[in-house]
PDB file of C-alpha atoms in Angstrom:
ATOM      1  CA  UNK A1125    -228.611-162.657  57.237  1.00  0.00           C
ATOM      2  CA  UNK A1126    -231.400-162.429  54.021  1.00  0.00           C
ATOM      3  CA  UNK A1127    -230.853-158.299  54.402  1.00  0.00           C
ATOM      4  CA  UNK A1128    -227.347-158.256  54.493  1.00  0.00           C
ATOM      5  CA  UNK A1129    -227.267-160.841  50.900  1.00  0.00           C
ATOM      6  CA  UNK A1130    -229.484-158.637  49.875  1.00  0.00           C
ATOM      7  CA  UNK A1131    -227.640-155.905  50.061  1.00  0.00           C
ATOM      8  CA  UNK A1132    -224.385-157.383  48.887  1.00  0.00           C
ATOM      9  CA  UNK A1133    -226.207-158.768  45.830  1.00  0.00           C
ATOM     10  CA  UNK A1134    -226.885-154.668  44.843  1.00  0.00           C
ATOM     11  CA  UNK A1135    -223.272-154.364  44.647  1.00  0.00           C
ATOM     12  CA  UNK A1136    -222.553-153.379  40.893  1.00  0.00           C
ATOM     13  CA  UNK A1137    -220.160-155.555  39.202  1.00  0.00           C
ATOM     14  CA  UNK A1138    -217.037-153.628  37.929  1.00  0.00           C
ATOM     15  CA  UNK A1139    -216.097-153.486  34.265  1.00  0.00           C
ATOM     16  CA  UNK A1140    -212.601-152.488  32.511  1.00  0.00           C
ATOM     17  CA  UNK A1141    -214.871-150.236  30.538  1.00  0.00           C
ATOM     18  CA  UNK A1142    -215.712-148.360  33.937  1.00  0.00           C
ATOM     19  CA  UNK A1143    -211.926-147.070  34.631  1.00  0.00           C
ATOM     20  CA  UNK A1144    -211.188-146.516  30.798  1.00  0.00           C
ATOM     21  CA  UNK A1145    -210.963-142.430  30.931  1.00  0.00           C
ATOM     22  CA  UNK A1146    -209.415-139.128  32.437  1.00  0.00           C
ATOM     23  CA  UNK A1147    -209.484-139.113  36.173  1.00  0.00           C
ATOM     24  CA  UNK A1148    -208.631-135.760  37.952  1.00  0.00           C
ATOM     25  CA  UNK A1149    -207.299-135.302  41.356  1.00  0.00           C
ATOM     26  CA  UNK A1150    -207.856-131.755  43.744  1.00  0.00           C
ATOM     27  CA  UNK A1151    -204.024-131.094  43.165  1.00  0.00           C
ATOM     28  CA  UNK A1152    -204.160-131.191  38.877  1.00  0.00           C
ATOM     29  CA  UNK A1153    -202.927-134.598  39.046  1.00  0.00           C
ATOM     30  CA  UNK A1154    -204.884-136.360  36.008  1.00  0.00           C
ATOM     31  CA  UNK A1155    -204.393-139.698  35.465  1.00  0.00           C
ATOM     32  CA  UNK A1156    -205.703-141.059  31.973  1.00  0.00           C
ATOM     33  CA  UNK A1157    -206.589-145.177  31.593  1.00  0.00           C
ATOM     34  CA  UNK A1158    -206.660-146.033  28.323  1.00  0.00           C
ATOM     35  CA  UNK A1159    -208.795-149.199  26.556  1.00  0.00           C
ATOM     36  CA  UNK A1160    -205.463-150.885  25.465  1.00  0.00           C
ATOM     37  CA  UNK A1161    -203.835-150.858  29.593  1.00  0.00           C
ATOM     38  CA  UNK A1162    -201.811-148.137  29.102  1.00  0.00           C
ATOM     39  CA  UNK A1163    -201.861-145.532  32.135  1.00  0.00           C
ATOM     40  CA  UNK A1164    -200.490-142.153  31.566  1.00  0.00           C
ATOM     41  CA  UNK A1165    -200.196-140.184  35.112  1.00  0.00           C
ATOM     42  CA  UNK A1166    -199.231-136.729  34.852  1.00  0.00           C
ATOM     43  CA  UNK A1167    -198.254-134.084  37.653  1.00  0.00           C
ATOM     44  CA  UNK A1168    -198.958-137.233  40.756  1.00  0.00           C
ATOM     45  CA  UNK A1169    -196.913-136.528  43.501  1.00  0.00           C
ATOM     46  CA  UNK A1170    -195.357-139.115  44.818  1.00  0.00           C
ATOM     47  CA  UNK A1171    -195.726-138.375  48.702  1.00  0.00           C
ATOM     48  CA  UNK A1172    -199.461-138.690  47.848  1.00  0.00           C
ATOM     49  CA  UNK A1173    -198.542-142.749  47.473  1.00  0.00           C
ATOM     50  CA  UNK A1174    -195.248-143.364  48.898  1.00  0.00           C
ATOM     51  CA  UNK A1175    -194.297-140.986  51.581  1.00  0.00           C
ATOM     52  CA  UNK A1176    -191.074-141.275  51.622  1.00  0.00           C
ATOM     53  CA  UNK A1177    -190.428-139.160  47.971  1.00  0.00           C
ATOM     54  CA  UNK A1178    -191.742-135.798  47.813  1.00  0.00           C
ATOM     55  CA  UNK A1179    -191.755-135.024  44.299  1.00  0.00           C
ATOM     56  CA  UNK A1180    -194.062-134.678  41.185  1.00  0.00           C
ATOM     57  CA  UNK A1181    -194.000-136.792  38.877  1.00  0.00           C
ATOM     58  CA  UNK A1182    -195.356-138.327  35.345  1.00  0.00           C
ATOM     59  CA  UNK A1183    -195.554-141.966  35.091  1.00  0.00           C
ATOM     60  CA  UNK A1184    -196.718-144.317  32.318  1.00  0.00           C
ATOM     61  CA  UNK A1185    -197.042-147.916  32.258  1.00  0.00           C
ATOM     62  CA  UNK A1186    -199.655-150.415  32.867  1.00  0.00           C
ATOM     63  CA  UNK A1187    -202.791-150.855  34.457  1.00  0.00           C
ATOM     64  CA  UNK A1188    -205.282-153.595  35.275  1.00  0.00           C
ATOM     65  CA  UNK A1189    -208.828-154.319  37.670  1.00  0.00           C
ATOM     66  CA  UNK A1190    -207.495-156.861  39.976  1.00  0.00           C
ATOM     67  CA  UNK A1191    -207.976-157.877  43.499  1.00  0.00           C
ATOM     68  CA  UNK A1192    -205.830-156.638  46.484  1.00  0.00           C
ATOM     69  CA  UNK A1193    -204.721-159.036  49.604  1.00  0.00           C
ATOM     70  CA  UNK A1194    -208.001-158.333  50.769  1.00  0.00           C
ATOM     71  CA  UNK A1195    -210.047-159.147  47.862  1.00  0.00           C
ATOM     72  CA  UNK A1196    -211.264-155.763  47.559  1.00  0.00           C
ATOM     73  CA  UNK A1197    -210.892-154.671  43.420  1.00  0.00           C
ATOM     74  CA  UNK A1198    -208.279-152.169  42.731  1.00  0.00           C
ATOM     75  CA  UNK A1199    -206.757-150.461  39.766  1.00  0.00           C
ATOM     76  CA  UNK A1200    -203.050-151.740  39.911  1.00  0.00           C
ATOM     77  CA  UNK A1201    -200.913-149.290  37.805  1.00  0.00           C
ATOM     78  CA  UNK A1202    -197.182-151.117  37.461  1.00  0.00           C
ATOM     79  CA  UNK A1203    -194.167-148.996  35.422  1.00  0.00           C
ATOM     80  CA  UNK A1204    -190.646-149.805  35.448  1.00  0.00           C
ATOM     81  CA  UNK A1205    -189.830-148.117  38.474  1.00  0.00           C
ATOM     82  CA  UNK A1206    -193.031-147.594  40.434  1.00  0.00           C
ATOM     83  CA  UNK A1207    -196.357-150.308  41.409  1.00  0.00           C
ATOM     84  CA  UNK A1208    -199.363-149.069  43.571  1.00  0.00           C
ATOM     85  CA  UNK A1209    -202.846-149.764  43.741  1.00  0.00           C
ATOM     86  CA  UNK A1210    -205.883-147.556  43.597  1.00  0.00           C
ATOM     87  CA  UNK A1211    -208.790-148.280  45.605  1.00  0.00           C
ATOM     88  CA  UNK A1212    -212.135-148.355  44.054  1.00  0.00           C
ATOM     89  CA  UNK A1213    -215.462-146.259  45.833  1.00  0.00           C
ATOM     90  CA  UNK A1214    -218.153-145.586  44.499  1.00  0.00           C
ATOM     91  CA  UNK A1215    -221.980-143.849  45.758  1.00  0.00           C
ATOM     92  CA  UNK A1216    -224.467-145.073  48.388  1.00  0.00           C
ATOM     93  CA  UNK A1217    -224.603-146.127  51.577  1.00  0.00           C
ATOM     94  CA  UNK A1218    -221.995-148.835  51.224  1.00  0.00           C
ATOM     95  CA  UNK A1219    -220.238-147.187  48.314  1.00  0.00           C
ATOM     96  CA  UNK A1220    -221.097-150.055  45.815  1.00  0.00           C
ATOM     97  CA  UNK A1221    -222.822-147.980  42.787  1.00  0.00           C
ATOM     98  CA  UNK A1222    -221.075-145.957  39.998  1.00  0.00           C
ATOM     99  CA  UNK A1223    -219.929-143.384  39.637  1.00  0.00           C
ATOM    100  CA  UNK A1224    -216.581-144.816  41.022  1.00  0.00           C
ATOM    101  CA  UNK A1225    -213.683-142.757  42.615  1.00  0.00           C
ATOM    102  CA  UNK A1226    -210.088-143.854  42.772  1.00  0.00           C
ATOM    103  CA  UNK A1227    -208.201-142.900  45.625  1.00  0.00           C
ATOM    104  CA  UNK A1228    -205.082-143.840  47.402  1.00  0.00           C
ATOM    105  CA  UNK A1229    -204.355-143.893  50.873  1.00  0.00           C
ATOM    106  CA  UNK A1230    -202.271-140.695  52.286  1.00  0.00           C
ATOM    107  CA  UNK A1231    -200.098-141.620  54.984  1.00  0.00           C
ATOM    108  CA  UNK A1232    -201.277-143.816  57.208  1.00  0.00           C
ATOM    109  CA  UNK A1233    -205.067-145.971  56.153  1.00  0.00           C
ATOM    110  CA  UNK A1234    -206.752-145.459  59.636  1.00  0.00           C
ATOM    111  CA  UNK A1235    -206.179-141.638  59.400  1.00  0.00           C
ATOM    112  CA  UNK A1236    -208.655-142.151  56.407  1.00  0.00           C
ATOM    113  CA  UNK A1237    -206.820-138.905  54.571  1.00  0.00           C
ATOM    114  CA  UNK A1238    -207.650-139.955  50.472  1.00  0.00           C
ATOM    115  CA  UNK A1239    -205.880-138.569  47.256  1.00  0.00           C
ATOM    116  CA  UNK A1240    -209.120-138.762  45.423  1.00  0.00           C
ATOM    117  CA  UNK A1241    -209.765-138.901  41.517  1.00  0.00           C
ATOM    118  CA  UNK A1242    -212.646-138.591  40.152  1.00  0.00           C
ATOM    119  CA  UNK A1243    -213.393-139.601  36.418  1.00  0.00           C
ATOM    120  CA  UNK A1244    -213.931-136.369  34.255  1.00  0.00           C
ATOM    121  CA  UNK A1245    -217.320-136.375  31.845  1.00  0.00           C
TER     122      UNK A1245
END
């Protein structure tokens, strides 16, 4: 039980400052968080996050580091007409270091397919 605390209390904590930036996905999406909450998403498409509407897309609204139903921390970006959640990874064995990684889910969770973005230096 001491290793496993142990290795829980590595876990780095999670900052706003940590997400404020340009995040690229494989596809061109880039998704840019800025220090006042604004998101600007441009060229996401949409069947990447909801699968029924297969289209690209720009989006701006919102965005905050919250907790998710499972109390895992997530990016939640909310806009008029569209709310989703990006999951947070990061490096090491139990992914719990920076550099993070957002991602969202493709299709179904337990096929573990990921729409990755990583944050651009």
């Amino acid at each position: 039980m001491a290793a496993l605390f142990s290795f829980w209390s590595c876990r780095e904590k999670m900052k706003d400052e940590d997400f404020v930036g340009v995040w690229k996905a494989h596809d061109g999406a880039v998704a840019k968080l800025e220090k006042n909450r604004i998101a600007i998403i441009n060229g996401i498409n949409l069947a990447n996050i909801f699968s029924n509407e297969n289209k690209i897309v720009d989006i701006t609204g919102q965005w905050k580091l919250t907790t998710d139903f499972n109390k895992n921390q997530v990016i939640e970006i909310n806009t008029d007409k569209y709310k989703f959640a990006f999951y947070i990874s990061g490096q090491g064995v139990f992914g719990n270091k920076r550099p993070w990684n957002l991602y969202l889910f493709i299709g179904d969770p337990d096929d573990l397919n990921k729409y990755l973005f990583t944050k651009d230096k």
